[in-house]
Coordinates of C-alpha atoms and ligand atoms in Angstrom, one line a residue:
X202 CA 85.6 60.2 114.3
X203 CA 86.4 63.6 115.9
X204 CA 85.1 64.5 119.3
X205 CA 84.7 67.6 121.4
X206 CA 85.8 67.5 125.1
X207 CA 83.9 69.7 127.5
X208 CA 85.6 70.4 130.8
X209 CA 83.7 72.1 133.7
X210 CA 86.1 73.5 136.3
X211 CA 83.3 74.3 138.6
X212 CA 83.0 70.7 139.7
X213 CA 86.0 69.3 137.9
X214 CA 83.8 67.1 135.6
X215 CA 84.1 66.4 131.9
X216 CA 82.0 65.0 129.0
X217 CA 82.5 64.0 125.4
X218 CA 80.4 65.2 122.5
X219 CA 80.4 64.3 118.8
X220 CA 81.2 67.1 116.4
X221 CA 77.7 68.1 115.0
X222 CA 77.6 67.3 111.3
X223 CA 76.9 71.0 110.4
X224 CA 80.2 71.9 112.2
X225 CA 82.3 69.3 110.5
X226 CA 84.3 71.9 108.7
X227 CA 85.1 74.0 111.8
X228 CA 88.6 73.6 113.2
X229 CA 91.4 75.8 114.5
X230 CA 90.3 79.5 114.5
X231 CA 86.9 78.8 112.9
X232 CA 86.2 76.3 115.8
X233 CA 87.4 78.6 118.6
X234 CA 85.6 81.6 117.1
X235 CA 82.3 79.7 116.7
X236 CA 82.3 78.4 120.3
X237 CA 83.4 81.6 121.9
X238 CA 80.8 83.6 119.9
X239 CA 78.0 81.3 120.5
X240 CA 78.7 80.3 124.2
X241 CA 80.5 83.2 125.9
X242 CA 78.6 86.2 127.2
X243 CA 80.4 89.1 125.4
X244 CA 79.9 91.3 128.5
X245 CA 81.4 88.8 131.0
X246 CA 84.5 89.5 132.9
X247 CA 87.3 87.8 131.0
X248 CA 89.0 86.5 134.1
X249 CA 86.1 85.1 135.9
X250 CA 84.1 81.9 135.6
X251 CA 81.8 82.9 132.7
X252 CA 84.6 83.1 130.1
X253 CA 85.6 79.9 128.3
X254 CA 88.9 78.7 126.9
X255 CA 88.4 76.9 123.6
X256 CA 91.3 74.9 122.1
X257 CA 91.3 73.3 118.6
X258 CA 93.9 71.8 116.4
X259 CA 93.7 73.0 112.8
X260 CA 91.8 70.8 110.4
X261 CA 94.8 69.2 108.9
X262 CA 96.8 68.7 112.1
X263 CA 98.2 65.2 112.4
X264 CA 98.0 64.6 108.7
X265 CA 100.8 64.4 106.2
X266 CA 100.0 67.9 104.9
X267 CA 103.2 69.9 105.2
X268 CA 103.5 72.5 108.0
X269 CA 99.9 72.0 109.2
X270 CA 100.3 71.3 112.9
X271 CA 99.1 74.6 114.3
X272 CA 96.9 74.9 117.4
X273 CA 94.3 77.6 118.0
X274 CA 93.3 78.9 121.4
X275 CA 90.3 81.2 121.8
X276 CA 88.5 83.1 124.5
X277 CA 87.3 86.6 125.4
X278 CA 90.5 88.5 125.8
X279 CA 91.4 90.3 129.0
X280 CA 93.7 92.6 127.1
X281 CA 91.2 93.7 124.4
X282 CA 87.8 92.9 125.9
X283 CA 86.9 91.3 122.6
X284 CA 87.2 87.9 121.0
X285 CA 90.7 86.4 120.6
X286 CA 92.3 83.6 118.7
X287 CA 96.0 83.0 119.1
X288 CA 97.8 80.1 117.5
X289 CA 101.1 78.3 117.9
X290 CA 103.2 75.3 116.8
X291 CA 104.6 72.8 119.3
X292 CA 103.4 69.2 119.9
X293 CA 99.9 69.6 121.1
X294 CA 97.9 70.1 117.9
X295 CA 99.3 66.9 116.4
X296 CA 98.7 65.0 119.7
X297 CA 95.1 66.2 120.0
X298 CA 94.4 65.4 116.3
X299 CA 95.8 61.9 116.6
X300 CA 93.6 61.1 119.7
X301 CA 90.6 62.3 117.7
X302 CA 89.9 65.6 119.4
X303 CA 88.6 68.4 117.3
X304 CA 88.3 70.7 120.2
X305 CA 88.2 71.3 124.0
X306 CA 85.8 73.8 125.6
X307 CA 86.8 74.7 129.2
X308 CA 84.3 76.6 131.4
X309 CA 83.8 77.6 135.0
X310 CA 86.5 78.0 137.7
X311 CA 87.0 75.9 140.9
X312 CA 86.7 77.4 144.4
X313 CA 89.8 77.1 146.6
X314 CA 93.5 77.6 146.0
X315 CA 94.4 74.4 144.2
X316 CA 96.0 74.1 140.8
X317 CA 95.1 71.5 138.2
X318 CA 96.3 69.9 135.1
X319 CA 94.3 68.0 132.4
X320 CA 95.8 64.8 131.2
X321 CA 94.5 63.6 127.9
X322 CA 94.9 60.3 126.0
X323 CA 92.9 58.4 123.5
X324 CA 89.3 58.4 125.0
X325 CA 90.6 59.5 128.4
X326 CA 90.6 62.7 130.4
X327 CA 91.8 63.1 134.0
X328 CA 91.7 66.4 135.9
X329 CA 94.6 66.1 138.3
X330 CA 95.5 68.3 141.3
X331 CA 99.0 69.5 140.5
X332 CA 100.0 72.2 143.0
X333 CA 103.6 71.4 142.5
X334 CA 103.4 72.6 138.9
X335 CA 102.3 76.1 139.9
X336 CA 104.6 79.0 140.8
X337 CA 107.7 77.6 139.1
X338 CA 109.5 78.6 135.9
X339 CA 108.4 76.9 132.7
X340 CA 111.7 75.4 131.8
X341 CA 111.6 73.5 135.1
X342 CA 108.0 72.6 134.6
X343 CA 108.3 71.0 131.2
X344 CA 111.4 69.1 132.3
X345 CA 109.5 67.7 135.3
X346 CA 106.5 66.6 133.1
X347 CA 108.6 64.8 130.5
X348 CA 110.5 63.1 133.4
X349 CA 107.1 61.8 134.7
X350 CA 105.5 60.8 131.4
X351 CA 107.7 58.9 129.1
X352 CA 105.3 59.3 126.0
X353 CA 106.9 62.7 125.1
X354 CA 103.5 64.4 125.6
X355 CA 102.5 67.8 124.2
X356 CA 102.2 70.4 126.9
X357 CA 100.4 73.7 126.9
X358 CA 99.6 75.9 129.8
X359 CA 100.3 79.1 131.6
X360 CA 103.2 80.3 133.6
X361 CA 103.6 82.5 136.7
X362 CA 102.2 85.5 134.8
X363 CA 99.0 83.7 133.8
X364 CA 98.6 82.1 137.2
X365 CA 98.6 85.6 138.7
X366 CA 96.0 86.7 136.2
X367 CA 98.3 89.3 134.5
X368 CA 97.2 90.4 131.1
X369 CA 100.5 90.1 129.3
X370 CA 100.4 86.3 129.8
X371 CA 100.4 84.0 126.8
X372 CA 99.7 80.2 126.5
X373 CA 103.0 78.4 126.2
X374 CA 103.7 75.1 124.4
X375 CA 106.7 72.8 124.6
X376 CA 108.9 72.4 121.5
X377 CA 109.6 69.1 119.8
X378 CA 112.7 68.4 121.9
X379 CA 111.0 69.7 125.1
X380 CA 114.1 71.9 125.5
X381 CA 112.1 75.1 125.6
X382 CA 108.5 76.2 126.5
X383 CA 108.8 78.8 123.7
X384 CA 106.0 77.8 121.4
X385 CA 103.5 80.5 122.3
X386 CA 99.8 81.2 121.5
X387 CA 101.0 84.5 122.9
X388 CA 98.7 87.3 122.2
X389 CA 95.6 88.6 124.0
X390 CA 96.4 87.6 127.5
X391 CA 95.0 84.1 127.0
X392 CA 97.4 82.7 129.6
X393 CA 95.6 84.7 132.2
X394 CA 92.3 83.2 131.2
X395 CA 93.7 79.7 131.6
X396 CA 95.1 80.8 135.0
X397 CA 91.6 82.0 136.0
X398 CA 90.4 78.5 135.5
X399 CA 93.3 77.4 137.8
X400 CA 94.7 75.2 135.1
X401 CA 98.5 75.1 134.9
X402 CA 98.9 72.6 132.1
X403 CA 97.1 70.4 129.6
X404 CA 99.2 67.3 128.8
X405 CA 98.4 65.2 125.7
X406 CA 99.6 61.7 125.0
X407 CA 98.9 60.3 121.6
X408 CA 100.6 56.9 122.0
X409 CA 97.3 55.1 121.5
X410 CA 96.2 57.5 118.7
X411 CA 96.4 57.3 114.9
X412 CA 96.8 59.7 112.0
X413 CA 93.5 61.3 110.8
X414 CA 92.4 60.1 107.5
X415 CA 91.2 62.3 104.6
X416 CA 87.7 61.7 103.1
X417 CA 89.0 62.0 99.6
X418 CA 92.5 60.5 99.7
X419 CA 93.5 61.0 96.1
X420 CA 92.6 64.7 96.1
X421 CA 94.3 65.2 99.4
X422 CA 97.5 63.5 98.2
X423 CA 97.5 65.4 95.0
X424 CA 97.2 68.7 96.9
X425 CA 99.9 67.7 99.4
X426 CA 102.4 66.9 96.7
X427 CA 101.8 70.1 94.9
X428 CA 102.1 72.2 98.1
X429 CA 105.3 70.4 99.1
X430 CA 106.9 71.0 95.7
X431 CA 105.8 74.7 95.7
X432 CA 107.2 75.3 99.2
X433 CA 110.5 73.5 98.5
X434 CA 111.3 75.6 95.4
X435 CA 110.2 79.0 96.7
X436 CA 113.1 81.3 97.8
X437 CA 111.4 82.2 101.1
X438 CA 110.0 78.8 102.2
X439 CA 112.4 76.6 100.3
X440 CA 115.3 74.2 101.1
X441 CA 118.3 75.2 103.1
X442 CA 120.7 75.0 100.2
X443 CA 120.4 75.0 96.5
X444 CA 121.9 72.4 94.2
X445 CA 125.3 74.1 94.4
X446 CA 125.2 74.0 98.2
X447 CA 124.7 77.7 98.6
X448 CA 122.1 79.1 101.2
X449 CA 118.7 79.2 99.5
X450 CA 115.5 79.3 101.6
X451 CA 115.3 82.5 103.6
X452 CA 113.2 81.1 106.5
X453 CA 115.4 78.0 106.9
X454 CA 118.7 79.9 107.0
X455 CA 117.7 83.1 108.9
X456 CA 114.2 82.4 110.3
X457 CA 111.5 85.1 110.5
X458 CA 114.2 87.4 111.9
X459 CA 115.5 87.8 108.3
X460 CA 113.0 90.7 108.4
X461 CA 115.0 92.7 110.9
X462 CA 117.4 94.0 108.3
X463 CA 114.7 94.2 105.6
X464 CA 112.4 96.4 107.7
X465 CA 115.3 98.5 108.9
X466 CA 116.3 99.1 105.3
X467 CA 112.7 100.0 104.4
X468 CA 112.6 102.5 107.3
X469 CA 109.7 100.7 108.9
X470 CA 111.4 99.0 111.9
X471 CA 109.8 100.6 115.0
X472 CA 112.7 101.8 117.1
X473 CA 112.9 103.3 120.6
X474 CA 109.2 103.1 121.3
X475 CA 108.0 103.8 117.8
X476 CA 110.0 107.1 117.4
X477 CA 112.2 106.0 114.5
X478 CA 112.0 103.5 111.6
X479 CA 115.7 102.7 111.7
X480 CA 117.8 101.1 114.4
X481 CA 121.6 101.4 114.2
X482 CA 122.2 98.0 115.7
X483 CA 119.5 96.1 113.7
X484 CA 122.1 93.8 112.1
X485 CA 123.5 92.7 115.5
X486 CA 120.1 91.2 116.5
X487 CA 119.1 90.0 113.1
X488 CA 118.5 86.5 111.7
X489 CA 121.8 86.7 109.9
X490 CA 123.6 87.4 113.3
X491 CA 121.8 84.3 114.8
X492 CA 122.9 82.2 111.8
X493 CA 126.5 83.2 112.3
X494 CA 126.4 82.6 116.0
X495 CA 125.0 79.1 115.4
X496 CA 127.8 78.4 112.8
X497 CA 130.5 79.7 115.1
X498 CA 129.4 77.5 118.0
X499 CA 129.0 74.5 115.8
X500 CA 132.6 75.0 114.7
X501 CA 133.8 75.3 118.2
X502 CA 131.7 72.7 120.0
X503 CA 130.8 70.3 117.2
X504 CA 127.9 68.0 118.0
X505 CA 127.7 69.3 121.5
X506 CA 126.5 72.7 120.3
X507 CA 122.8 73.1 120.8
X508 CA 122.4 76.0 118.4
X509 CA 120.2 75.5 115.4
X510 CA 118.6 77.1 112.4
X511 CA 116.2 75.3 110.0
X512 CA 114.5 74.0 113.1
X513 CA 110.8 72.9 113.0
X514 CA 108.4 74.0 115.6
X515 CA 106.1 71.0 115.1
X516 CA 106.3 67.6 113.6
X517 CA 106.0 67.8 109.8
X518 CA 106.9 71.5 109.3
X519 CA 109.1 71.6 106.1
X520 CA 109.6 75.4 106.1
X521 CA 111.4 75.2 109.5
X522 CA 111.8 78.8 110.3
X523 CA 112.5 78.2 114.0
X524 CA 115.9 78.3 115.6
X525 CA 117.7 77.6 118.8
X526 CA 120.1 80.4 120.0
X527 CA 123.1 79.1 121.8
X528 CA 125.3 80.7 124.4
X529 CA 128.5 81.8 122.7
X530 CA 130.7 80.6 125.5
X531 CA 129.3 77.0 125.9
X532 CA 127.2 76.3 122.8
X533 CA 124.4 75.2 125.1
X534 CA 120.8 76.3 124.5
X535 CA 120.0 79.9 125.5
X536 CA 116.5 80.2 124.0
X537 CA 114.4 78.6 121.3
X538 CA 113.1 80.2 119.1
X539 CA 114.2 83.9 118.7
X540 CA 111.7 85.1 116.2
X541 CA 111.6 88.4 114.4
X542 CA 108.7 89.8 116.5
X543 CA 110.5 88.9 119.7
X544 CA 113.9 90.2 118.6
X545 CA 112.3 93.4 117.6
X546 CA 110.1 93.9 120.7
X547 CA 112.9 93.1 123.1
X548 CA 115.6 94.7 120.8
X549 CA 115.1 97.5 118.4
X550 CA 112.0 98.7 120.2
X551 CA 113.9 99.1 123.4
X552 CA 117.1 100.3 121.7
X553 CA 118.8 97.1 122.9
X554 CA 121.4 96.0 120.4
X555 CA 123.2 93.1 122.1
X556 CA 122.0 89.7 120.9
X557 CA 122.8 88.2 124.3
X558 CA 120.5 90.7 126.1
X559 CA 117.7 90.1 123.6
X560 CA 117.9 86.3 123.9
X561 CA 118.0 86.6 127.7
X562 CA 114.9 88.8 127.7
X563 CA 113.2 86.3 125.4
X564 CA 114.2 83.4 127.7
X565 CA 112.8 85.2 130.7
X566 CA 109.5 85.8 128.9
X567 CA 109.4 82.0 128.0
X568 CA 110.0 81.1 131.6
X569 CA 107.4 83.5 133.1
X570 CA 104.8 82.7 130.5
X571 CA 104.7 86.1 128.8
X572 CA 103.9 87.2 125.2
X573 CA 107.1 88.7 123.9
X574 CA 105.4 91.4 121.8
X575 CA 103.4 92.6 124.8
X576 CA 106.3 92.3 127.2
X577 CA 108.7 94.3 124.9
X578 CA 106.1 97.0 124.5
X579 CA 105.4 97.1 128.2
X580 CA 109.1 97.4 129.0
X581 CA 109.2 100.3 126.5
X582 CA 106.6 102.0 128.6
X583 CA 109.0 101.9 131.6
X584 CA 111.6 103.5 129.3
X585 CA 109.2 106.0 127.9
X586 CA 108.0 106.9 131.4
X587 CA 111.6 107.5 132.5
X588 CA 111.9 104.5 135.0
X589 CA 114.8 102.9 133.1
X590 CA 116.7 104.3 130.1
X591 CA 116.2 103.3 126.5
X592 CA 119.0 101.1 125.3
X593 CA 119.8 99.6 128.7
X594 CA 119.5 95.8 128.2
X595 CA 120.8 95.1 131.7
X596 CA 118.1 97.3 133.3
X597 CA 115.4 95.7 131.2
X598 CA 116.6 92.2 132.3
X599 CA 116.6 93.3 136.0
X600 CA 113.1 94.8 135.6
X601 CA 111.7 91.6 134.0
X602 CA 113.3 89.4 136.8
X603 CA 111.2 91.3 139.3
X604 CA 108.2 89.4 137.9
X605 CA 109.3 86.2 139.8
X606 CA 108.5 88.1 143.1
X607 CA 104.8 87.9 143.7
X608 CA 105.0 91.0 146.0
X609 CA 106.8 93.2 143.5
X610 CA 104.5 96.0 142.1
X611 CA 107.0 96.6 139.2
X612 CA 107.0 92.8 138.6
X613 CA 103.3 92.8 138.3
X614 CA 103.2 95.9 136.2
X615 CA 105.7 94.5 133.7
X616 CA 103.4 91.5 133.1
X617 CA 100.2 93.5 132.8
X618 CA 100.5 94.7 129.3
X619 CA 101.4 97.9 127.5
X620 CA 98.2 99.8 128.1
X621 CA 98.0 99.3 131.8
X622 CA 101.7 100.0 132.3
X623 CA 101.7 103.1 130.0
X624 CA 98.7 104.7 131.7
X625 CA 100.1 103.9 135.1
X626 CA 103.4 105.5 134.3
X627 CA 101.9 108.6 132.7
X628 CA 102.9 107.8 129.1
X629 CA 100.8 109.4 126.3
X630 CA 102.4 107.6 123.4
X631 CA 101.0 104.1 124.0
X632 CA 101.1 101.9 120.9
X633 CA 98.0 99.8 121.3
X634 CA 94.8 99.1 119.4
X635 CA 91.9 97.8 121.3
X636 CA 94.3 97.5 124.3
X637 CA 96.8 95.2 122.5
X638 CA 100.3 96.3 121.6
X639 CA 101.5 96.9 118.1
X640 CA 103.9 94.4 116.5
X641 CA 107.1 94.9 114.5
X642 CA 106.0 97.1 111.5
X643 CA 105.5 100.8 111.8
X644 CA 102.2 101.7 110.2
X645 CA 103.3 105.1 109.1
X646 CA 105.5 104.1 106.2
X647 CA 103.6 100.8 105.6
X648 CA 99.9 101.8 105.5
X649 CA 98.3 98.5 104.7
X650 CA 99.5 96.8 107.9
X651 CA 98.2 99.9 109.8
X652 CA 94.8 99.3 108.3
X653 CA 95.0 95.7 109.5
X654 CA 96.1 96.8 113.0
X655 CA 93.2 99.2 113.2
X656 CA 90.4 97.0 111.9
X657 CA 91.1 93.5 112.9
X658 CA 88.9 92.0 115.6
X659 CA 92.0 90.9 117.5
X660 CA 93.6 94.2 118.5
X661 CA 96.9 95.3 116.9
X662 CA 98.0 92.0 115.2
X663 CA 100.2 91.6 112.2
X664 CA 99.2 88.0 111.7
X665 CA 95.5 88.9 111.3
X666 CA 96.2 90.3 107.8
X667 CA 99.8 90.3 106.8
X668 CA 99.9 92.9 104.1
X669 CA 103.7 93.1 104.5
X670 CA 103.8 90.2 102.0
X671 CA 102.5 92.5 99.3
X672 CA 103.8 95.8 100.5
X673 CA 107.5 94.9 101.4
X674 CA 108.2 91.4 100.0
X675 CA 106.0 91.6 96.8
X676 CA 103.7 89.1 95.3
X677 CA 104.5 87.6 91.8
X678 CA 107.3 90.1 91.4
X679 CA 105.2 93.2 92.2
X680 CA 105.3 95.3 95.3
X681 CA 102.1 97.2 96.3
X682 CA 103.3 100.7 97.2
X683 CA 103.4 100.8 101.0
X684 CA 102.6 104.5 101.1
X685 CA 99.3 104.3 99.1
X686 CA 96.3 105.2 101.3
X687 CA 93.8 102.9 99.5
X688 CA 94.4 99.7 101.5
X689 CA 90.9 98.6 102.6
X690 CA 90.6 95.9 99.9
X691 CA 94.1 94.6 100.4
X692 CA 93.7 94.3 104.2
X693 CA 90.2 92.6 103.9
X694 CA 91.6 90.1 101.4
X695 CA 94.5 89.3 103.7
X696 CA 92.3 89.1 106.8
X697 CA 89.9 86.7 105.1
X698 CA 92.6 84.4 103.7
X699 CA 94.3 84.4 107.1
X700 CA 91.2 83.3 108.9
X701 CA 91.0 80.3 106.5
X702 CA 94.7 79.4 106.9
X703 CA 94.4 79.8 110.7
X704 CA 91.5 77.3 110.6
X705 CA 93.3 74.8 108.3
X706 CA 96.2 74.2 110.7
X707 CA 98.7 75.4 108.1
X708 CA 101.3 77.9 109.3
X709 CA 100.6 81.3 108.0
X710 CA 104.1 81.4 106.4
X711 CA 102.9 79.2 103.6
X712 CA 101.4 82.5 102.4
X713 CA 104.8 83.7 101.2
X714 CA 104.7 80.8 98.7
X715 CA 101.1 80.3 97.8
X716 CA 100.5 83.9 96.9
X717 CA 103.3 83.6 94.4
X718 CA 102.7 80.2 93.0
X719 CA 99.2 79.1 91.9
X720 CA 100.0 75.4 92.1
X721 CA 100.9 75.9 95.8
X722 CA 97.6 77.7 96.4
X723 CA 95.6 74.9 94.6
X724 CA 97.6 72.4 96.7
X725 CA 96.6 74.1 99.9
X726 CA 92.9 74.1 98.9
X727 CA 92.9 70.5 97.6
X728 CA 94.3 69.2 100.9
X729 CA 91.6 71.1 102.8
X730 CA 88.8 70.1 100.6
X731 CA 90.1 66.6 100.2
X732 CA 90.3 66.1 103.9
X733 CA 86.8 67.3 104.6
X734 CA 85.3 65.9 101.4
X735 CA 83.7 69.2 100.3
X736 CA 84.7 72.3 98.3
X737 CA 85.1 75.5 100.2
X738 CA 85.9 78.9 98.8
X739 CA 88.9 80.3 100.7
X740 CA 87.6 83.9 101.0
X741 CA 84.0 83.0 101.8
X742 CA 85.2 80.6 104.5
X743 CA 87.5 83.2 106.0
X744 CA 84.8 86.0 105.8
X745 CA 82.4 83.8 107.8
X746 CA 84.9 83.5 110.6
X747 CA 85.5 87.2 110.6
X748 CA 81.7 87.9 110.6
X749 CA 81.4 85.7 113.7
X750 CA 84.3 87.6 115.4
X751 CA 82.8 91.0 114.5
X752 CA 79.5 89.9 115.9
X753 CA 81.1 89.0 119.3
X754 CA 83.0 92.3 119.4
X755 CA 79.8 94.3 118.5
X756 CA 78.0 92.6 121.3
X757 CA 80.9 93.4 123.6
X758 CA 80.4 97.1 122.9
X759 CA 82.9 97.8 120.1
X760 CA 82.1 100.3 117.5
X761 CA 84.0 101.7 114.4
X762 CA 85.6 104.2 116.7
X763 CA 87.6 101.3 118.1
X764 CA 89.0 100.6 114.6
X765 CA 91.6 103.4 114.9
X766 CA 95.3 103.8 115.6
X767 CA 96.5 105.9 118.6
X768 CA 96.7 109.6 118.0
X769 CA 100.5 109.9 117.9
X770 CA 100.7 107.9 114.7
X771 CA 98.7 110.6 113.0
X772 CA 100.7 113.5 114.4
X773 CA 104.3 112.4 114.8
X774 CA 106.2 111.9 111.5
X775 CA 108.4 108.9 111.6
X776 CA 112.1 109.3 110.5
X777 CA 113.7 108.5 108.1
X778 CA 110.7 109.0 105.7
X779 CA 109.0 111.5 107.9
X780 CA 105.5 110.4 107.2
X781 CA 102.4 110.0 109.4
X782 CA 99.6 107.5 109.2
X783 CA 97.3 109.4 106.9
X784 CA 94.7 106.8 105.9
X785 CA 91.3 108.3 106.4
X786 CA 88.7 107.0 108.8
X787 CA 86.4 106.4 105.8
X788 CA 89.0 104.1 104.2
X789 CA 89.3 102.2 107.6
X790 CA 85.5 101.8 107.8
X791 CA 85.4 100.4 104.2
X792 CA 87.3 97.3 105.3
X793 CA 84.3 95.7 106.9
X794 CA 81.5 97.9 105.5
X795 CA 78.2 96.0 105.8
X796 CA 79.7 93.2 108.0
Ligands
SF4_1026 S1 107.4 77.9 109.4 FE1 108.2 78.3 111.4 S2 106.4 79.0 112.6 FE2 105.6 78.0 110.8 S3 105.2 76.0 111.5 FE3 107.2 76.0 110.6 S4 108.7 76.3 112.2 FE4 106.6 76.8 113.0

C-alpha cells in the first residue's frame, strides 16, 4: 500500500497519509504537478516558507519494468516563477518505491541556522540535525554518508549553490556506485528551494522494503517483455554489440553525447553563445571521443580503469546511456556522467574544445550542486559580457571555482542563472524562456524544438517535448522537415506523451524506440495499465498533467506573451543555414489553444 509522507519544516514534524483512491494513478510528474498546483500559492515567494517541495518516484519505479526508476521533483521554480518538474535517475526512486512511498510533500522552513537531513526507511522518518553535511562539496558529502550508513542508501539533496539560495542550483542524486553525485533533477533552481527549507539531504534505505506488485500481473509481464525486446533490438536503445561483435546500440556505445556530432552536422549545435550552429571542435568533446578515451584507459590500466560507457544511472536501466569519464593519465574517475547537454553547455556553447576542460567544469557543477545547462549558459554570459574570453576553458574553470567562496560576488553570480548574470553584465542576447536557459538545440534551424521551448510550462526545456526525435532522428524512417513552420501539433503531441512518460517512471529515452516500434509502445502502455489495473489513454493522461501545470502558471501571472523566444532568435540569422526563428505567434498560441 503506497503512502504519502508530509514533512513540516516549521516544527520539524512529519505525518503519513494514505494515497487517496482518486489519486491512485498519480505518480512522478503527475503527482508533483497535482500537489504543487493544488497546495502551493502561485504568487508565493519560491524561496520562502510557503513554497513546497514535492518528490515522487515514477509509477513503475522499483518494478521489473526496464529503465523505469526515474524520480520527479516539483515546486514553484525560483528561476521561472512558474511550476517546475525536474527528473533524474540515481538510486532514490527505487528506494522510495520499495519502502512504499508514492510521494513526499515538504513544507515550511525552520527558524535558526541549522541544517537538516531526512532519513527514511520502511515506515520510518527521522529529521536529523546535520550541520556537518552543509558547506562541503558533494563528492565528500556522498562519501561521508555511505561510510556512515552501510545499506547503500539513495541520497538526494542540494549542494553549496542550493544552500546559498542561488537559482542555478539543481537537486543532486548519487549514482549506483556512489562514486559521483551527478544524477541531477537539475532544472528550474529546485536545489535552492530545498536549501530554503534548510534540508541538505534526503537519505533513503530500502533494506526492509519490497518490490511493488502490479495489480494485473499477466498484463504487466506481457508489456514488460514486449518493451524489453523492442528496446534491445532498436539501433538507438539496443545492445552494446550486434551478433558479429560490432558496436550496435548508439546510447550504450556513445551515450546521449552521440548527438554532439549529429547536431553539428545538422547546423543546429548552438556555439559561442548561440551565434553559430557549428563548432569546429565538436568531435573532440563528443560521445565518440569519450568512448575512445574509455577504451584507451582500459587498455592502459586494465581493471583499474574507472572509465565506462554502457553505464546505468539507476538499477534496471537496460538502455544504459550513462558513462564515467576517466582521467587520461590515471584511469581514475573524473566525472560521471558527461551527457550531451552538459558537454554542449560547458563545451561548444563556450567555444571550449578540450574534453578535459569540459569534464572538469562538469565535475565542478556536480560538486557545487549546479544544473550544468544553466551553469554553462551563465558562464557564456560572462563571456558575452567581456569578463572572460570565449574559448578559454581555464578561465571558465577559474570562474566556477570562485563559487566555493561564500563572499565572492562572481562566485554567487555564476550560480545565479543565465538571466540574472546576463542582465547584471549588460548582455542583451540572453537565451532564456520564462527565465530558464535554452538547452543544446538551436531553435532557428530546428523549429519544432523552438515551439516547445517557447510554449512549455517549464521554461526552455528540450525534455518537455523532444521534437528532435522527429525533426533530426526521424520516426519510422521519416524525418519531419525541421524548417517547417507548422509545428504546433507536433510539439503538443510530444509534450503530452512526455508528461505521461515522466509520470510512469520510464526514462524519456524509451521514446526513441517506442515511436518507431508499435510493440514497444504497447509494451509501455501495458506495464502502466497492468500495474495500476486500469486503462489510460497516453495523450489524455499527459494533457491532464499539462492542464494542471498551465493552470498554476496562469494563476502565477503568465500569459501567452510569455510563450515567446528572445528577440535575437527572430533577428539574427544563424550560420551555416542563415535562418531565423520565423514561427508566427499565432502558431505558438495554437499549441495550447483552449487549454
Ligand atoms: S537511458 Fe540513460 S538517462 Fe535514461 S535511465 Fe538509462 S542511464 Fe539513465
